[in-house]
PDB file of C-alpha atoms and ligand atoms in Angstrom:
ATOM      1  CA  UNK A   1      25.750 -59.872  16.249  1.00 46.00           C
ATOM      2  CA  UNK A   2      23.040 -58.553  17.943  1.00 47.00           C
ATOM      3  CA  UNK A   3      23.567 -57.137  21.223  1.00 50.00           C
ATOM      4  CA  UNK A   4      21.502 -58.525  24.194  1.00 50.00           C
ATOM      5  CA  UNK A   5      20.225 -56.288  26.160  1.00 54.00           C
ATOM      6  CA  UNK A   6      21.447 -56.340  30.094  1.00 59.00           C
ATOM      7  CA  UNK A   7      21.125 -54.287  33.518  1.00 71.00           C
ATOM      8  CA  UNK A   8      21.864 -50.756  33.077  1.00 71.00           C
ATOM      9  CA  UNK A   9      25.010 -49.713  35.030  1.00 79.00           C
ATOM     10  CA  UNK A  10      24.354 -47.861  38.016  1.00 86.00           C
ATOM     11  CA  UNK A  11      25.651 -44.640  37.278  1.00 90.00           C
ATOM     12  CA  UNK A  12      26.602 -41.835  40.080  1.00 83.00           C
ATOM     13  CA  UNK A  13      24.399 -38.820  40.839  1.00 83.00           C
ATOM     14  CA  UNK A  14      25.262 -36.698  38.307  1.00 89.00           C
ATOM     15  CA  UNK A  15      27.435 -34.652  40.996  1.00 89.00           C
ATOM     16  CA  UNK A  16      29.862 -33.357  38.406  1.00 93.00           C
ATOM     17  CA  UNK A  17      27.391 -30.799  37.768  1.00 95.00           C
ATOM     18  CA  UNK A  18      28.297 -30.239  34.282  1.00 97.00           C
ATOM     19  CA  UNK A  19      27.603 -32.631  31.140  1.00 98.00           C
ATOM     20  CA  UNK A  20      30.747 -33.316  30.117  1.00 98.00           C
ATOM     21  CA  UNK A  21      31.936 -33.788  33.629  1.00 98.00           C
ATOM     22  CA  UNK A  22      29.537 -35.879  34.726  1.00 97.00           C
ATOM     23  CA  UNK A  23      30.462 -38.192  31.338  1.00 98.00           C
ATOM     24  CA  UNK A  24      33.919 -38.838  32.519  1.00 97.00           C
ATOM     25  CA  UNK A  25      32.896 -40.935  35.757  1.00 95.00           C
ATOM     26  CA  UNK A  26      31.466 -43.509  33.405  1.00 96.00           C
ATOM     27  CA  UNK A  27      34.650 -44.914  33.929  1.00 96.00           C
ATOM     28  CA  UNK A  28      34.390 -45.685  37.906  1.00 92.00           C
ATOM     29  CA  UNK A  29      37.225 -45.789  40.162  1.00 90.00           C
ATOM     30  CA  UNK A  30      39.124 -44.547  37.456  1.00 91.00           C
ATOM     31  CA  UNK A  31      42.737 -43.925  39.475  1.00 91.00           C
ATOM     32  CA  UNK A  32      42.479 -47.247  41.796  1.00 86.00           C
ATOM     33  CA  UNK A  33      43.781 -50.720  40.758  1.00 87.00           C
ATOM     34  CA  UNK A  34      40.452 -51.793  39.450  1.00 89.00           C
ATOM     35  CA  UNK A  35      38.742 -49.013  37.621  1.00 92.00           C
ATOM     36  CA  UNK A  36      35.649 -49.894  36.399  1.00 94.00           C
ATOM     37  CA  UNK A  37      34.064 -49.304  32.620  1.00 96.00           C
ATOM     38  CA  UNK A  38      30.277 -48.103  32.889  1.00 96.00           C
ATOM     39  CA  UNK A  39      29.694 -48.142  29.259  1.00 97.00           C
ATOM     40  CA  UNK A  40      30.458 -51.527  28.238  1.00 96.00           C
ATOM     41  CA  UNK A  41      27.678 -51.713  25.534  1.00 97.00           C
ATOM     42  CA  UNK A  42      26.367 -49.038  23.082  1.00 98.00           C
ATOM     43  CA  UNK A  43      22.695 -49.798  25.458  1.00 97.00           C
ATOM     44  CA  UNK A  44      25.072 -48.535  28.577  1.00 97.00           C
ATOM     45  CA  UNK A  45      25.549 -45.361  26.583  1.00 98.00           C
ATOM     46  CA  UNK A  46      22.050 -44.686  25.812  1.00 97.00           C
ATOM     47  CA  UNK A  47      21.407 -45.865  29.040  1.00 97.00           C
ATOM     48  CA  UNK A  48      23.524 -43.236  30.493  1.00 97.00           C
ATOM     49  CA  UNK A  49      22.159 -40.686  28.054  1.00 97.00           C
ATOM     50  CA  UNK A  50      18.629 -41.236  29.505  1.00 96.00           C
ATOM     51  CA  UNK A  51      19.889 -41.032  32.817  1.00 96.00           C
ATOM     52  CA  UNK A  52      21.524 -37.393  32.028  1.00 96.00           C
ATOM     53  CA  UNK A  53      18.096 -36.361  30.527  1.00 95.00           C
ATOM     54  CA  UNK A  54      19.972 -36.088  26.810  1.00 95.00           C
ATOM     55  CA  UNK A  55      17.909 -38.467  25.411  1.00 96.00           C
ATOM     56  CA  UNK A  56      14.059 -39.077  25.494  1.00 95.00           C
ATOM     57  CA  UNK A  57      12.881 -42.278  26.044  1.00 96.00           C
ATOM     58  CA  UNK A  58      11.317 -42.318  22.515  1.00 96.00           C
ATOM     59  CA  UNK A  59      14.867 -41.014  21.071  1.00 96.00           C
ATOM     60  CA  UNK A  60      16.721 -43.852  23.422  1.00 97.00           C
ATOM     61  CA  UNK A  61      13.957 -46.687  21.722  1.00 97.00           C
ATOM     62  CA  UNK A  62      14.837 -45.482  18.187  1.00 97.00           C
ATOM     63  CA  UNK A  63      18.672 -44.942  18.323  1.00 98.00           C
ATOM     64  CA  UNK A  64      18.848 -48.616  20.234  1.00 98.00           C
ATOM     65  CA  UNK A  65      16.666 -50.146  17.019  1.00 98.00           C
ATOM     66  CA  UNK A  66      19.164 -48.342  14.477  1.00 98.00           C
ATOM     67  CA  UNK A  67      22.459 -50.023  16.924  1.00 98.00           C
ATOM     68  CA  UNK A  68      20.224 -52.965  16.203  1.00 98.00           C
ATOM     69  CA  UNK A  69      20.181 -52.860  12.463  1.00 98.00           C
ATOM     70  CA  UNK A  70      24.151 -51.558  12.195  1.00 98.00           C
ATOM     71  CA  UNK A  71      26.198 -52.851  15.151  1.00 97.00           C
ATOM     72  CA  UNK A  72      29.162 -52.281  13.943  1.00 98.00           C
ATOM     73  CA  UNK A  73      28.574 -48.677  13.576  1.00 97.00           C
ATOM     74  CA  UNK A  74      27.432 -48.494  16.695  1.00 98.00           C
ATOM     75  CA  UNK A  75      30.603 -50.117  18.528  1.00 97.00           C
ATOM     76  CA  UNK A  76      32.468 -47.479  16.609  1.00 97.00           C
ATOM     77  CA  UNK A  77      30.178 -44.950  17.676  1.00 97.00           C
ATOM     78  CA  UNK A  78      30.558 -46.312  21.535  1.00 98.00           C
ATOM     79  CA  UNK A  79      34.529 -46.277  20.878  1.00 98.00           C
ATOM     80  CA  UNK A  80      34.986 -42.872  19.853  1.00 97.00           C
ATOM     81  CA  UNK A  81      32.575 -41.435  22.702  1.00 98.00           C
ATOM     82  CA  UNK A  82      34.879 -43.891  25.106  1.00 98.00           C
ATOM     83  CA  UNK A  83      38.067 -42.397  23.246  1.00 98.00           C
ATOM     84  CA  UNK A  84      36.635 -38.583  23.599  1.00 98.00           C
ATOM     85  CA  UNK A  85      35.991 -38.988  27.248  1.00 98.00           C
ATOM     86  CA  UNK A  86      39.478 -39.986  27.913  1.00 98.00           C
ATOM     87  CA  UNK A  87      40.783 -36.894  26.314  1.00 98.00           C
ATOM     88  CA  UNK A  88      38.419 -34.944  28.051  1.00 98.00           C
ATOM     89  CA  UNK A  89      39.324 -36.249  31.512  1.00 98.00           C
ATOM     90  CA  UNK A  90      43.060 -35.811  30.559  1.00 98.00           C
ATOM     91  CA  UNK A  91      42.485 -32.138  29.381  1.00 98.00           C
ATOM     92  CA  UNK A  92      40.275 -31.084  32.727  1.00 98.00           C
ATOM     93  CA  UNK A  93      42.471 -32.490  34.951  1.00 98.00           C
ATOM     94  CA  UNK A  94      45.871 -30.751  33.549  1.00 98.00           C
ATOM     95  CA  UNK A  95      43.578 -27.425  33.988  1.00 98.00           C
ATOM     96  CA  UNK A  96      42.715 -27.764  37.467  1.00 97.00           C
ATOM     97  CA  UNK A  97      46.348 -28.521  38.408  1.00 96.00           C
ATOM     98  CA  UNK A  98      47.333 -25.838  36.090  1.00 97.00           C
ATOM     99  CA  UNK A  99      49.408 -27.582  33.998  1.00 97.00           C
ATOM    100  CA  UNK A 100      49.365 -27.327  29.775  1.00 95.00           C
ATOM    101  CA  UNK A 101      46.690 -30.117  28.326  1.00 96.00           C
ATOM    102  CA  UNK A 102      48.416 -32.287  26.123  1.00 97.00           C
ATOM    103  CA  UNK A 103      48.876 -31.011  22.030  1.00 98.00           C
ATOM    104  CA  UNK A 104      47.059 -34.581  21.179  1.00 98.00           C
ATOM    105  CA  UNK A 105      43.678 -34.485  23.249  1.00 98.00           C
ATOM    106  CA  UNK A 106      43.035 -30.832  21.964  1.00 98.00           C
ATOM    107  CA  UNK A 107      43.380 -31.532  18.148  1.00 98.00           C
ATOM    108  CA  UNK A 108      41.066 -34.835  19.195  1.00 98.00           C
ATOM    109  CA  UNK A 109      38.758 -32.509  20.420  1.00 98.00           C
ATOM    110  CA  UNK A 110      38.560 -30.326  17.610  1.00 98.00           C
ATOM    111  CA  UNK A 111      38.316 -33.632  15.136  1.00 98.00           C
ATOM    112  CA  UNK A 112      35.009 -33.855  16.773  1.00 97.00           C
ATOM    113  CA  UNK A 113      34.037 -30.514  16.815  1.00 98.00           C
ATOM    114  CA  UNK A 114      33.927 -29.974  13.191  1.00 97.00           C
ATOM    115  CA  UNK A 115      32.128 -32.939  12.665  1.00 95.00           C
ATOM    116  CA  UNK A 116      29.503 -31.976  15.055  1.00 96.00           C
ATOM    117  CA  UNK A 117      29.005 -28.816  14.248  1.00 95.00           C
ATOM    118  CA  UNK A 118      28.502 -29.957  10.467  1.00 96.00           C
ATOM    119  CA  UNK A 119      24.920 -31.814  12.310  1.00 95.00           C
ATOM    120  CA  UNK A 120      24.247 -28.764  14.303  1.00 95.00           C
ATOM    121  CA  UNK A 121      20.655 -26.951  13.884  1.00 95.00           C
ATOM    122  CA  UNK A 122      18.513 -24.317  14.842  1.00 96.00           C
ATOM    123  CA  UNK A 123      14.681 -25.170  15.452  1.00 96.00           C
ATOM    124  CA  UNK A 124      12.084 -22.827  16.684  1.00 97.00           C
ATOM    125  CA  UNK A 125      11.546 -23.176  20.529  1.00 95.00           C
ATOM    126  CA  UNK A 126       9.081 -22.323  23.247  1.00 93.00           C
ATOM    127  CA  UNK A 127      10.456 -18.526  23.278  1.00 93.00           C
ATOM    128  CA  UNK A 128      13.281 -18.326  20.068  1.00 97.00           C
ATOM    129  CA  UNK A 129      15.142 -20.848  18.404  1.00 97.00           C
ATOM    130  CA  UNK A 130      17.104 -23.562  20.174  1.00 94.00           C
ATOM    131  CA  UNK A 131      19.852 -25.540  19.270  1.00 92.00           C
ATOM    132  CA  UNK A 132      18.990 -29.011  18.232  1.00 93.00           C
ATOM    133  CA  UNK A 133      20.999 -31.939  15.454  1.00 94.00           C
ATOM    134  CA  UNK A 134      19.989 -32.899  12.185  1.00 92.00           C
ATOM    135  CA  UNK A 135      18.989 -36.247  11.680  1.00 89.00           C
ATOM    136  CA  UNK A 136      19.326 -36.821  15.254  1.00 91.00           C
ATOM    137  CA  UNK A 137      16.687 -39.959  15.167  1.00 90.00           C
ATOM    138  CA  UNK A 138      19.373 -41.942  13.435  1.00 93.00           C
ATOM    139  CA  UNK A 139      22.765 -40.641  14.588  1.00 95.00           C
ATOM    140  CA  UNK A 140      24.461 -43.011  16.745  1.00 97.00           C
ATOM    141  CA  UNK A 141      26.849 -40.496  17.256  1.00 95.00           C
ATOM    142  CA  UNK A 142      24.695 -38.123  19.010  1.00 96.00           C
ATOM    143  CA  UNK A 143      25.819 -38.300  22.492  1.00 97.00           C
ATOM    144  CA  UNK A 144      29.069 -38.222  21.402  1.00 97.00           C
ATOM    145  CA  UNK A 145      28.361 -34.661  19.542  1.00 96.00           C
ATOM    146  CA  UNK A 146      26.683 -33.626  23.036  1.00 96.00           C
ATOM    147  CA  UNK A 147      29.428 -34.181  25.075  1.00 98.00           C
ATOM    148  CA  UNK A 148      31.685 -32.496  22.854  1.00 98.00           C
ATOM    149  CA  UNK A 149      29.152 -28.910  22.417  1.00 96.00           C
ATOM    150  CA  UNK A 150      29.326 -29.172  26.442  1.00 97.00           C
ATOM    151  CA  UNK A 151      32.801 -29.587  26.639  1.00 98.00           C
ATOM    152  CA  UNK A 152      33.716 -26.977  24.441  1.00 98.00           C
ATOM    153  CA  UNK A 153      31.018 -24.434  26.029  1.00 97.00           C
ATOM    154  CA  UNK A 154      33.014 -24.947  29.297  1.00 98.00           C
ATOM    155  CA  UNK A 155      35.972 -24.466  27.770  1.00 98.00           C
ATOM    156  CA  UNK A 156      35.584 -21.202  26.459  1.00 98.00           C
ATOM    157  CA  UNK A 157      33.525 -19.764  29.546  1.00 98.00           C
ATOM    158  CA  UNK A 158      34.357 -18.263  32.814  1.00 97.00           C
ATOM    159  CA  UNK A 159      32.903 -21.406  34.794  1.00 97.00           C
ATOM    160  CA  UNK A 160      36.203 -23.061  33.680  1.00 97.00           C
ATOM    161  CA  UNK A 161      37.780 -21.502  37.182  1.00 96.00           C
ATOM    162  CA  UNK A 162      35.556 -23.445  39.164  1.00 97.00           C
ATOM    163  CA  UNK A 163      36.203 -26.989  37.988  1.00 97.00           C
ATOM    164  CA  UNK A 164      37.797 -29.312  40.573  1.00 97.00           C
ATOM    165  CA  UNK A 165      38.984 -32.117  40.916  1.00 96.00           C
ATOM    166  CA  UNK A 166      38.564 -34.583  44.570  1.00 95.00           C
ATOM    167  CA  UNK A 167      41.085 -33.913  46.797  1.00 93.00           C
ATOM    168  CA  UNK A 168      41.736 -37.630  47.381  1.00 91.00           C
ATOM    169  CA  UNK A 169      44.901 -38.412  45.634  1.00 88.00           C
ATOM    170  CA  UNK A 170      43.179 -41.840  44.122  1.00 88.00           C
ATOM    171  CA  UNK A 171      40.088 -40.284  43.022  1.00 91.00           C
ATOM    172  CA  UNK A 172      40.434 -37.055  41.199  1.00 94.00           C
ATOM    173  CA  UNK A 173      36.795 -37.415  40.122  1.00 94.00           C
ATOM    174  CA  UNK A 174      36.029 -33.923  38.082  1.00 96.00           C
ATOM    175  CA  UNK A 175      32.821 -31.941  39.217  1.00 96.00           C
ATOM    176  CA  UNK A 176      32.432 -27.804  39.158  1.00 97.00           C
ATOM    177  CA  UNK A 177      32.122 -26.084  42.352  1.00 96.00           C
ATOM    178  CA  UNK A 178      29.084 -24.286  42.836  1.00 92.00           C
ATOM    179  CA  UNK A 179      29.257 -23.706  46.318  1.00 91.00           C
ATOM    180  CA  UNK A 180      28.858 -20.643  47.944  1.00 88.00           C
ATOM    181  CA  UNK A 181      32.790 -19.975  48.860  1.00 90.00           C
ATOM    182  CA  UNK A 182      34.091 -22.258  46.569  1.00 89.00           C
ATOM    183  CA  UNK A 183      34.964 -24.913  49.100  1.00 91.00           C
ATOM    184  CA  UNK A 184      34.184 -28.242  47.850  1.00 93.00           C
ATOM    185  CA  UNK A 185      36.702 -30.224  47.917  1.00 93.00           C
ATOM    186  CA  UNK A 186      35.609 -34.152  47.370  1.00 92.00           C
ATOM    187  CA  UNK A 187      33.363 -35.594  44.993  1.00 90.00           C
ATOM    188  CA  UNK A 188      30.986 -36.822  47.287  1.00 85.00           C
ATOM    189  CA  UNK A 189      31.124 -35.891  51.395  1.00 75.00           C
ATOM    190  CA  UNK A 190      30.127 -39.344  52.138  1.00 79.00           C
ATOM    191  CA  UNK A 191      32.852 -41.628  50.043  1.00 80.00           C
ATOM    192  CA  UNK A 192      36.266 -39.531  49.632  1.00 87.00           C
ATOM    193  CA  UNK A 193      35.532 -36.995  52.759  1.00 83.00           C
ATOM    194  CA  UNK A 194      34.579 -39.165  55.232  1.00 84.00           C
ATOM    195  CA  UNK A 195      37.934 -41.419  54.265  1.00 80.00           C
ATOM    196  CA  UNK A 196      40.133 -38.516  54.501  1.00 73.00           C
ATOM    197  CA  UNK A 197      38.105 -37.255  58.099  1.00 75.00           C
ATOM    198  CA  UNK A 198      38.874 -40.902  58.963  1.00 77.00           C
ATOM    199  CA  UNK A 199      42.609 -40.535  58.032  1.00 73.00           C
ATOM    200  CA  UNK A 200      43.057 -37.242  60.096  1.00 73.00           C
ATOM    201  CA  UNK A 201      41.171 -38.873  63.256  1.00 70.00           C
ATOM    202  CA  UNK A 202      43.346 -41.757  63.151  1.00 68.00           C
ATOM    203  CA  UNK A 203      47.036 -40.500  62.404  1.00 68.00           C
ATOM    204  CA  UNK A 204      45.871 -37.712  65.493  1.00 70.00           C
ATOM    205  CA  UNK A 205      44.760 -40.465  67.654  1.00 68.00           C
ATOM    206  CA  UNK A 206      48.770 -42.007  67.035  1.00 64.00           C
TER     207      UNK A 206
HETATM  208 ZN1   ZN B   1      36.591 -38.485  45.495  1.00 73.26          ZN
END
């Protein structure tokens, strides 16, 4: 069946400030009673890819006519990204409360890895070589390898220290803190901080 296409999801600003952060608030509201999917279509992931600037819109165009030609691969494709991202949020969030990410997410992880290394490339750049994916005009699985290079370059660097979850006990949205003194504590100042602000003014006022 061929998908239709719809509104894109509105996604949030990007405030994770990392890739693979920013790719876990696709679910929204995630730790509520009504969490909300962002990427209910394989078009809401390329959507979302555009949005992070990991896609062109040329590349977006093509990979949505190849979804078009082999949905089925492309609902696997969207299910595995959806499956990844989980794993992800589970493993970032044991780290920032210190706690031992679970046996199961990391050998997920690594599933992924090798296959996405085995598209990995190096084409000449504007100074050098960069790193770029084989095929990658046809690979509905691209965003999917993406996520996975920039969650396993945070993983293995120093900038793992400053990933942080939102104070608010029902949010725990993931971003990495790049302020000054290492003092951000919500995902966004005007959401989760102003609640708890709100919270403090009112139990004083009592
Ligand atoms: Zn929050």
């Amino acid at each position: 069946m061929v998908e239709t296409r719809r509104e894109s999801p509105i996604f949030d600003e990007l405030s994770g400030n990392y890739l693979c952060l920013d790719f876990t608030h696709t679910l929204d509201n995630r730790h509520s009673d009504h969490p909300r999917e962002l990427l209910s279509s394989y078009s809401d992931l390329i959507a979302w890819g555009q949005y992070a600037h990991v896609l062109m819109d040329a590349e977006a165009e093509q990979l949505l006519a190849v979804a078009d030609r082999h949905p089925a691969k492309a609902s696997a494709a969207l299910q595995q990204v959806i499956t990844l991202r989980e794993a992800l949020y589970r493993m970032f969030l044991a780290i920032v409360e210190g706690t031992v990410p679970e046996e199961g997410d990391l050998a997920l992880l690594n599933v992924v890895l090798t296959e996405a290394m085995s598209h990995v490339c190096i084409v000449p750049g504007a100074d050098g070589f960069v790193w770029d994916w084989v095929d990658k005009e046809k690979a509905l699985d691209r965003i999917l390898w993406q996520v996975t290079r920039s969650a396993t370059d945070l993983l293995t660097s120093e900038q793992l220290h400053d990933v942080q979850a939102c104070a608010a006990e029902d949010c725990r949205w993931l971003f990495l803190d790049t302020s000054k003194n290492h003092s951000r504590r919500w995902c966004d100042m005007k959401s989760c901080g102003n609640r708890a602000k709100a919270r403090r003014h009112y139990v004083r006022k009592k």
